[in-house]
Coordinates of C-alpha atoms and ligand atoms in Angstrom, one line a residue:
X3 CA -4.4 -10.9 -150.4
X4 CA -2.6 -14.2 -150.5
X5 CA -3.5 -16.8 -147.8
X6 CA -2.3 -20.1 -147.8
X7 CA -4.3 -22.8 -148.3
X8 CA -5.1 -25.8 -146.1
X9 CA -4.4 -28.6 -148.5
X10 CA -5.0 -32.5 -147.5
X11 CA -4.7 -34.7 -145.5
X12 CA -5.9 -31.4 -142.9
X13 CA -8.6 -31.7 -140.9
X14 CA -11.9 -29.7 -141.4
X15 CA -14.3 -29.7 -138.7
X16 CA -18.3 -29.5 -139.6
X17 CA -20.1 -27.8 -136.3
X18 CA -23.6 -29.9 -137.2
X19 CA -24.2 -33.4 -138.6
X20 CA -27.0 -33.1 -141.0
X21 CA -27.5 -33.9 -144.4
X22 CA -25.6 -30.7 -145.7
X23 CA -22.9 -32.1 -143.1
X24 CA -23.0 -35.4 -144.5
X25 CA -22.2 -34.4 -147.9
X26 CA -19.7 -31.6 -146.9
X27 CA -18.5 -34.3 -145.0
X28 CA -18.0 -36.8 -148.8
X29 CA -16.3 -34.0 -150.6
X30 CA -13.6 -33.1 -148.0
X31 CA -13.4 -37.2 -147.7
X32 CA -12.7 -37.8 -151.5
X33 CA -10.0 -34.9 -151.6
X34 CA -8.6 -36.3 -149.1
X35 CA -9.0 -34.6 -146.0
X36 CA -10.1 -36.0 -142.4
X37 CA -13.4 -34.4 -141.1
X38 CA -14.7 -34.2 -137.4
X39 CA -18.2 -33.2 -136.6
X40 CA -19.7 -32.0 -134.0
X41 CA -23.6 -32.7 -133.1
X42 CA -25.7 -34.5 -130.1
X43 CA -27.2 -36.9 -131.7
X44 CA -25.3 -40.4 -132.2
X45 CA -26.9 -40.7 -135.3
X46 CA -26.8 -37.5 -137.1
X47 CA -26.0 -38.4 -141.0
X48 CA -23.0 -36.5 -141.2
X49 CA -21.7 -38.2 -137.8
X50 CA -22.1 -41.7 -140.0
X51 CA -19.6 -41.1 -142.3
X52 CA -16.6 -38.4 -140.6
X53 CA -14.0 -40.2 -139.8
X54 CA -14.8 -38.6 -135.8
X55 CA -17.9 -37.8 -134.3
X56 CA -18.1 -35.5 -131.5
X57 CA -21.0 -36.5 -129.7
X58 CA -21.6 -32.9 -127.6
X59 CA -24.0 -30.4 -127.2
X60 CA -22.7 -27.3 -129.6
X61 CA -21.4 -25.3 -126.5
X62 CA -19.8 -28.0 -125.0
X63 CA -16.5 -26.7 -123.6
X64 CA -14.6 -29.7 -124.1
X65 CA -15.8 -30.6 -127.5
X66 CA -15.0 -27.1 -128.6
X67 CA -11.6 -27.7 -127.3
X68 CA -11.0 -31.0 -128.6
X69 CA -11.9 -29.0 -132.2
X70 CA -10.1 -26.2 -132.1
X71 CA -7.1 -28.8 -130.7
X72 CA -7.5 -31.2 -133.9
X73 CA -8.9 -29.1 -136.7
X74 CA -6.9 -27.1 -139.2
X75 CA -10.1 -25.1 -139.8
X76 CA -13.8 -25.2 -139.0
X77 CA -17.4 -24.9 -140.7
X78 CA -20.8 -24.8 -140.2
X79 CA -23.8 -26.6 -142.0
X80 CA -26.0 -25.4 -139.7
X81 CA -27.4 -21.6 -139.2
X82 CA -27.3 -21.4 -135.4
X83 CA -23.8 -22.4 -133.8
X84 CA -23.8 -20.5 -130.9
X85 CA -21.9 -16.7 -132.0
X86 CA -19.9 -17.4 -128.8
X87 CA -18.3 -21.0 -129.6
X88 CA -17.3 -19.7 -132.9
X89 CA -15.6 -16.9 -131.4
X90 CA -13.8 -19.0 -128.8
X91 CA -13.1 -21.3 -131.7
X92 CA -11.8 -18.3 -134.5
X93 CA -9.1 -17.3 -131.5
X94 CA -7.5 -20.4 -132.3
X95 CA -8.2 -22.2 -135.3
X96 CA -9.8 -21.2 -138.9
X97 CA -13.1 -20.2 -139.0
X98 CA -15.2 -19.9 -142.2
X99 CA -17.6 -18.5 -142.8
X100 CA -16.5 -16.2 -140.1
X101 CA -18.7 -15.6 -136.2
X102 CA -19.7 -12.3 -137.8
X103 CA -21.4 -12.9 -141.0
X104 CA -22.7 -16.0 -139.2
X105 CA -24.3 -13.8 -136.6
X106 CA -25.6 -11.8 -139.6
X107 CA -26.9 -14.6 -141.2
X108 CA -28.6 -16.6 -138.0
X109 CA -30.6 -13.5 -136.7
X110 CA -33.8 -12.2 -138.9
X111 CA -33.4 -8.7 -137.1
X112 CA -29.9 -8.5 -137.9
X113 CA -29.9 -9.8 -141.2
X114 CA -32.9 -7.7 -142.4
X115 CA -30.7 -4.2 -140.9
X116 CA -27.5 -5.5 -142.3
X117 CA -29.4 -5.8 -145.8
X118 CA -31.2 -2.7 -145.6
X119 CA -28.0 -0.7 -144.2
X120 CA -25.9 -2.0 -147.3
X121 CA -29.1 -1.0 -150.1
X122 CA -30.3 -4.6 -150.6
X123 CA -34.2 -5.1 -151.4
X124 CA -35.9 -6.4 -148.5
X125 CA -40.0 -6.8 -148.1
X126 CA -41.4 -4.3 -145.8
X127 CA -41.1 -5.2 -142.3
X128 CA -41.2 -4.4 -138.7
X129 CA -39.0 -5.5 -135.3
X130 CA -41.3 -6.8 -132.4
X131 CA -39.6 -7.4 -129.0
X132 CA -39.2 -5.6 -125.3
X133 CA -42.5 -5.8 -122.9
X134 CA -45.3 -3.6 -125.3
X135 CA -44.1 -3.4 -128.8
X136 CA -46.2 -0.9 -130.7
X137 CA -47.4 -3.0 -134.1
X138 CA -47.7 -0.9 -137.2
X139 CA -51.2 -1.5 -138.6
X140 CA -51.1 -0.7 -142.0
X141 CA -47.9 -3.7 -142.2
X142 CA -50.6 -6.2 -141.0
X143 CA -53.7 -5.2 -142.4
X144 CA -53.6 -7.1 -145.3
X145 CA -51.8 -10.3 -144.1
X146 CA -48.5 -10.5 -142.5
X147 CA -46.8 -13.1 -141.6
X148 CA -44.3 -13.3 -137.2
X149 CA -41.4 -15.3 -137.7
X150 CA -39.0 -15.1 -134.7
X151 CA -35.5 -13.4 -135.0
X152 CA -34.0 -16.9 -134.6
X153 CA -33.8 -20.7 -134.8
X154 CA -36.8 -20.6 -137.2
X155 CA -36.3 -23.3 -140.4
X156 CA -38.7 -25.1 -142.7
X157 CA -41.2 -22.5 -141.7
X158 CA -41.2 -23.2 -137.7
X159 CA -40.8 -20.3 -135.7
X160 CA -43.8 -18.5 -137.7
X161 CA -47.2 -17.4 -137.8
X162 CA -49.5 -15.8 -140.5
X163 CA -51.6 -13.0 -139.1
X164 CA -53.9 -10.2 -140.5
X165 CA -54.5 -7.3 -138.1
X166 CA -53.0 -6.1 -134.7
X167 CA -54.7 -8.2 -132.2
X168 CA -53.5 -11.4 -133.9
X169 CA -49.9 -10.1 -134.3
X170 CA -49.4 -9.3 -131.3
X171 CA -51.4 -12.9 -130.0
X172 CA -49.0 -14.2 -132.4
X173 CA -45.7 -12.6 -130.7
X174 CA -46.8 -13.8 -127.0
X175 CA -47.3 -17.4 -128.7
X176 CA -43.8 -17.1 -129.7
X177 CA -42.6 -16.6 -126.6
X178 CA -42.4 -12.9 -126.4
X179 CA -38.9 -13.4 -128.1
X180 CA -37.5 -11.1 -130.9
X181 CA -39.6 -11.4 -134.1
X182 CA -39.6 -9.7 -137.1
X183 CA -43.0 -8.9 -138.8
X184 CA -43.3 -8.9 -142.5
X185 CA -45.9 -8.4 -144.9
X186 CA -47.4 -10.9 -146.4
X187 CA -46.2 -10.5 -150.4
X188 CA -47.9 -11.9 -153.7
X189 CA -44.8 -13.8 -154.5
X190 CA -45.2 -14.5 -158.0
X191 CA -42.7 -17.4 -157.6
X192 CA -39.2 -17.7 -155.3
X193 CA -35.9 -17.7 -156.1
X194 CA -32.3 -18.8 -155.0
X195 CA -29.0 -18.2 -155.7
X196 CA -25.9 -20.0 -154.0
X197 CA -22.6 -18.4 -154.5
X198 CA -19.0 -19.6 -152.9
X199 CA -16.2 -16.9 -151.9
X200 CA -12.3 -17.5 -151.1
X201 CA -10.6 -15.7 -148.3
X202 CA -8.7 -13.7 -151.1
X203 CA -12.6 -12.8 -152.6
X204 CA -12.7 -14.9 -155.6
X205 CA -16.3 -15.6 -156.3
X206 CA -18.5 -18.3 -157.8
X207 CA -22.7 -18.6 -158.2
X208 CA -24.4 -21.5 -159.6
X209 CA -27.5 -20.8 -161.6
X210 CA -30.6 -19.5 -160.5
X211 CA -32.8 -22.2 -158.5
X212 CA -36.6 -21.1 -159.0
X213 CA -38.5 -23.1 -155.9
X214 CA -41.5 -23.9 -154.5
X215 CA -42.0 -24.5 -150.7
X216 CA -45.4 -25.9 -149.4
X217 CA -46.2 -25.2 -145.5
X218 CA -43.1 -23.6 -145.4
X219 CA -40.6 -26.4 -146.6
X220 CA -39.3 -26.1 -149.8
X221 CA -40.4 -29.0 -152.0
X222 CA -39.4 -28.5 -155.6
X223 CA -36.3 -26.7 -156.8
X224 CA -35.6 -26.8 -160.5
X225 CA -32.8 -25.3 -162.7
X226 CA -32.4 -23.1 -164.6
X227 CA -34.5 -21.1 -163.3
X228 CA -37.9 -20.3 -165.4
X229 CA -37.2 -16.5 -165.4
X230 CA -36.2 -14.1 -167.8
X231 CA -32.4 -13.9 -168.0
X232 CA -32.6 -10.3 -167.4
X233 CA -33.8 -11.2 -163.7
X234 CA -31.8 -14.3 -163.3
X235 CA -28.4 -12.0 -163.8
X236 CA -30.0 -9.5 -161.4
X237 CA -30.3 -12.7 -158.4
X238 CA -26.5 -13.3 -159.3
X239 CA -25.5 -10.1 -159.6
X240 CA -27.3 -9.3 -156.0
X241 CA -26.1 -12.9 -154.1
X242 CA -22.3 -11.7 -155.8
X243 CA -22.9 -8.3 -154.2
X244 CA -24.0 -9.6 -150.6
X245 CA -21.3 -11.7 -150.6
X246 CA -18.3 -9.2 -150.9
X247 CA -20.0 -7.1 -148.9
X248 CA -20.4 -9.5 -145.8
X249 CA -16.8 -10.1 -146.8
X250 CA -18.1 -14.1 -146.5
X251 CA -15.9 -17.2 -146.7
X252 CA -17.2 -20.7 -147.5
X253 CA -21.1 -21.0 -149.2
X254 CA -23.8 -18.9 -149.1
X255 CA -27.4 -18.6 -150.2
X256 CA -29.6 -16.4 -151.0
X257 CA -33.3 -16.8 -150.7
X258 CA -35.1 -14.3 -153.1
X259 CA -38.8 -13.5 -153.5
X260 CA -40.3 -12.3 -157.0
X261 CA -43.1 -9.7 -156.6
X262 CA -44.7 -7.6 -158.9
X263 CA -41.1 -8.8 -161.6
X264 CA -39.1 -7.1 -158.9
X265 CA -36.0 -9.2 -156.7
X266 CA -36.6 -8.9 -152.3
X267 CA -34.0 -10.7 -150.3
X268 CA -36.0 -13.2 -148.3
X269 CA -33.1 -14.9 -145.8
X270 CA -29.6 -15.8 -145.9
X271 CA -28.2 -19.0 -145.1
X272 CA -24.4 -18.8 -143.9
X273 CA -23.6 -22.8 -145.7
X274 CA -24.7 -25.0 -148.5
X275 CA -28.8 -24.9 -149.5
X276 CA -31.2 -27.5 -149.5
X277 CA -32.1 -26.1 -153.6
X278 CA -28.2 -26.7 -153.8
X279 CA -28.5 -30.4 -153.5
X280 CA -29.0 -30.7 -157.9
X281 CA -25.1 -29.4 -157.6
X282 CA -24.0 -33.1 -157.1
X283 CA -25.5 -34.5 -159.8
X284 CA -25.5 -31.6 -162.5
X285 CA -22.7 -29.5 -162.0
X286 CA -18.8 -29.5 -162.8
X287 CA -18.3 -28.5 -158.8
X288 CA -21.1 -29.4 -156.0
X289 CA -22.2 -27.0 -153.1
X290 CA -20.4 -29.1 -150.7
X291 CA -16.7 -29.2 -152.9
X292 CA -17.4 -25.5 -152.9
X293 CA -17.5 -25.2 -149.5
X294 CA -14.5 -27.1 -149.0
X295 CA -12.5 -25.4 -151.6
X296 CA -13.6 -22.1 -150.3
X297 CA -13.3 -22.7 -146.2
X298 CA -9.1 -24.4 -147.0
X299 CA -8.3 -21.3 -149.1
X300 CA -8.0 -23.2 -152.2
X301 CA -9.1 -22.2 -156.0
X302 CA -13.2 -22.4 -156.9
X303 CA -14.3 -25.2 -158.9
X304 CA -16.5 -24.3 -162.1
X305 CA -20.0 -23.9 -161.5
X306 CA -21.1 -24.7 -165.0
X307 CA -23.7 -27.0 -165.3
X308 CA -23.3 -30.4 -167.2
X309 CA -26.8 -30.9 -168.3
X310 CA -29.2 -28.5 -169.5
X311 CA -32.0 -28.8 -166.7
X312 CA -32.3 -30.5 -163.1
X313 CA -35.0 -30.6 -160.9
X314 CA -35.1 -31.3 -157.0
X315 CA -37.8 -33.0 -155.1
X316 CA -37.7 -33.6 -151.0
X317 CA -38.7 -36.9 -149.6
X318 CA -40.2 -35.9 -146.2
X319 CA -41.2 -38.3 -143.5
X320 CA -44.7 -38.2 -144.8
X321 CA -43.4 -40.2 -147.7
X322 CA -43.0 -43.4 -145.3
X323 CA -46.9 -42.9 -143.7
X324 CA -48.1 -46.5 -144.7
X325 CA -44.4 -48.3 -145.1
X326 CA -41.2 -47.9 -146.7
X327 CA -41.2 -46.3 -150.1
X328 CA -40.4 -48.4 -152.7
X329 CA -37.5 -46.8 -154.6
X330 CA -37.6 -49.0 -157.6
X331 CA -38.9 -46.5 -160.5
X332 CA -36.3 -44.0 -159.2
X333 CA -33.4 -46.5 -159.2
X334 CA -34.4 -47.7 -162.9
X335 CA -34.5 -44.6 -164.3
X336 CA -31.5 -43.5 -165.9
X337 CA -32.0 -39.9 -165.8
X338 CA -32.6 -39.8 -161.7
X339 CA -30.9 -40.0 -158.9
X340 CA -31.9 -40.8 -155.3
X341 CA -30.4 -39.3 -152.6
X342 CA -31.4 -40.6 -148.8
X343 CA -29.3 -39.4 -145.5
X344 CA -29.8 -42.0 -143.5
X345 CA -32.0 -41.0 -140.9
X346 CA -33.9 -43.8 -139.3
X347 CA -36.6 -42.3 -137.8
X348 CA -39.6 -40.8 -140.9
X349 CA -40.9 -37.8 -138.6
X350 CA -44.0 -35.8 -140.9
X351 CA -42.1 -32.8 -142.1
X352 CA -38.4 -34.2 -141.6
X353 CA -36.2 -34.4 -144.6
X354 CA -35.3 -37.9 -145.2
X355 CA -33.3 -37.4 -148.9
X356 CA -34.6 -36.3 -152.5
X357 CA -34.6 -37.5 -155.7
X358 CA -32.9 -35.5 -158.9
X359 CA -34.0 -35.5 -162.5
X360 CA -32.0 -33.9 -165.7
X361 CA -34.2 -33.0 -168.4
X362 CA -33.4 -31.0 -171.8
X363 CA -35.9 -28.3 -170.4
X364 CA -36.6 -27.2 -166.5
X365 CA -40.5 -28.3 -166.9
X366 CA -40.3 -31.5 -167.8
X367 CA -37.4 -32.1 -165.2
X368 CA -39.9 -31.2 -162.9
X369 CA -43.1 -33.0 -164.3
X370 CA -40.6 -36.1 -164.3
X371 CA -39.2 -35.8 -161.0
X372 CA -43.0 -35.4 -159.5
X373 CA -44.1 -38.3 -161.4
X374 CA -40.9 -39.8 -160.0
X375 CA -42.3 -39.6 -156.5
X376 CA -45.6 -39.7 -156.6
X377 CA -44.6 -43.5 -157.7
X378 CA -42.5 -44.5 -154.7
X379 CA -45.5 -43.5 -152.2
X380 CA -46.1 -47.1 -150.7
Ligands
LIG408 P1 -37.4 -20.5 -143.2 O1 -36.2 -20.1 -142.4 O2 -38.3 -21.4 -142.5 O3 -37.0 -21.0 -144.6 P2 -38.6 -18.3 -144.6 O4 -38.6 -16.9 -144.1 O5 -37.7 -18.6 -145.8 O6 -38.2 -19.2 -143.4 O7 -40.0 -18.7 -145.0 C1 -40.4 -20.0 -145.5 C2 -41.3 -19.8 -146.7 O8 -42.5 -19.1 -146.3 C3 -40.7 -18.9 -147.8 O9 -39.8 -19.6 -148.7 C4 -42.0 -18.5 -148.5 O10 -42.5 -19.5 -149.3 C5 -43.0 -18.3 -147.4 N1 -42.9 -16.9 -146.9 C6 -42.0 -16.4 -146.0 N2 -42.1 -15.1 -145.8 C7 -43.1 -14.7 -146.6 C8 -43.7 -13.4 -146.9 N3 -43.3 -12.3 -146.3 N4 -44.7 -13.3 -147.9 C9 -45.1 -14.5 -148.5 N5 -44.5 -15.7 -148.3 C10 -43.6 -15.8 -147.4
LIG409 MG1 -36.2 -19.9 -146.1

């Protein structure tokens, strides 16, 4: 299938202003095209630097209309625009990836029976929701962890458990809402692979990303991956295969666990990946020109990498606890790069930028890049 391609000086519109946003946001801008984005808050980091900000609720009638009105096709950096404003939007205007993947991608319930149904790996598992859900005692025996169907991210929206009472105590804490229930697994470390597809099914990955997450935020992400390249061309091979089969448009990642040497899908994200950042500083194409390239229909850039290893550190709020950081060390050292959105306001927990280190080899990008910020802590 041929489809012709949005070329600049079009408009892409970014529904969310965040960081992903932000540099989505710097690749359309230095190809050329205008960007619009749409978010609440008047000083979301992708909001700084579009040449428009919409400053509206994600529903909002008239923003979506003004979008649809000005944009020669529309993203998302965020999982949960609402299914209906992409639809309203898609009747008019571009939209990539499309309302149905997205509504794959932004619902645990849905995404766990779209995997299952199309013979992807997935943990086992169990659907909680109506008045008296029945919970399956040998999935929560051992450990098990609620995590509502959506809006969850960086680990909200979730509870470990072990037994029936507590699940269930768990579920009413939650609100009662739709939650899937999973076992808790022995991951013996976690996984991700990011993969771009055109409208006409061309198809790119990056390298695997092996990451670490503490308290439910990911905190290191390092590449290559420390794996066997046996299972590292499994991850690709799977991401590739999830891909074509959601028929997806734009960036996706794939969030894999490794338990007992064997790939589960963890989650699907339906835009660029936080263990995607290292693709601006260490690769031939970033996430975010990806995404761009993708979304307007154009060719894929090459995913190669142009230094033999990178690692990925966040800077959460925590960082700024007794003061500002001071980035010196990082700024002096020629192998790193530091990376802050913009964000004014150092909540515990909230993702204020990261740092990146290349490295011949993946550990000592990582001991480096550690080092790296144990050093700014004021
Ligand atoms: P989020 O949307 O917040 O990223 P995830 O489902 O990816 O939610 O969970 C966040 C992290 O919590 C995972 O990356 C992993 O470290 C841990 N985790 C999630 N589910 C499980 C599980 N079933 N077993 C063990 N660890 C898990
Ligand atoms: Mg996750």
């Amino acid at each position: 299938m041929t489809v012709r391609a949005i070329v600049p000086p079009a408009t892409l519109g970014i529904l969310g202003g965040g960081q992903l946003g932000r540099y989505a946001v710097m690749a359309a801008a230095s190809m050329g095209y205008r960007t619009i984005v749409l978010d609440p808050d008047p000083s979301a980091p992708a909001g700084l630097l579009a040449h428009e900000h919409l400053v509206a609720a994600d529903d909002d009638p008239d923003a979506l209309r003004r979008l649809s009105f000005s944009c020669d096709v529309i993203t998302t950096e965020f999982e949960n625009p609402p299914a209906a404003a992409l639809d309203e939007l898609a009747a008019s205007v571009v939209v990539a990836p499309s309302p149905a993947a997205v509504r794959i991608a932004q619902d645990r319930v849905a995404e766990k029976r779209f995997l299952g149904e199309n013979g992807f790996p997935v943990g086992r598992y169990q659907v909680l929701e109506g008045d008296d859900p029945v919970v399956d005692e040998a999935l929560v025996e051992s450990g098990a962890i609620v995590k509502t169907a959506r809006f969850g991210y960086d680990g909200k929206g979730q509870r470990s458990v072990s037994g029936v009472a507590e699940t269930l105590a768990a579920w009413a804490e939650l609100g009662g809402v739709a939650c899937v229930v999973e076992e808790r697994l022995a991951l013996e470390t976690e996984l991700s692979v990011i993969v771009g597809r055109t409208p006409s099914g061309d198809v790119e990955a990056w390298p695997v990303a092996e990451n670490r997450h503490v308290d439910g935020i990911l905190d290191v992400s390092a590449v290559p991956a420390m794996v066997s390249p046996k299972l590292a061309d499994r991850a690709v091979g799977l991401a590739m295969a999830i891909v074509d089969a959601l028929a997806y448009v734009g960036v996706l990642a794939v969030e894999l666990f490794v338990v007992d040497g064997e790939l589960l899908v963890n989650e699907l994200a339906p835009r660029p990946h936080n263990s995607g950042h290292w693709t601006l500083d260490a690769s031939v194409t970033s996430q975010y020109e990806q995404q761009v390239r993708a979304v307007c229909g154009l060719g894929l850039g090459s995913t190669a990498m142009t230094t033999p290893a990178i690692a990925m550190v966040n800077l959460l709020g925590d960082l700024w606890e007794g003061g500002d950081p001071d980035w010196t060390v990082v700024l002096d050292d020629p192998n790193a790069k530091l990376h802050l959105y913009g964000k004014h306001e150092a909540r515990p927990g909230r993702k204020m930028g990261h740092l990146t280190v290349t490295a011949p080899a993946t550990n000592l990008a990582v001991a480096r890049a550690l080092e790296l910020r144990a050093a700014v802590a004021p």
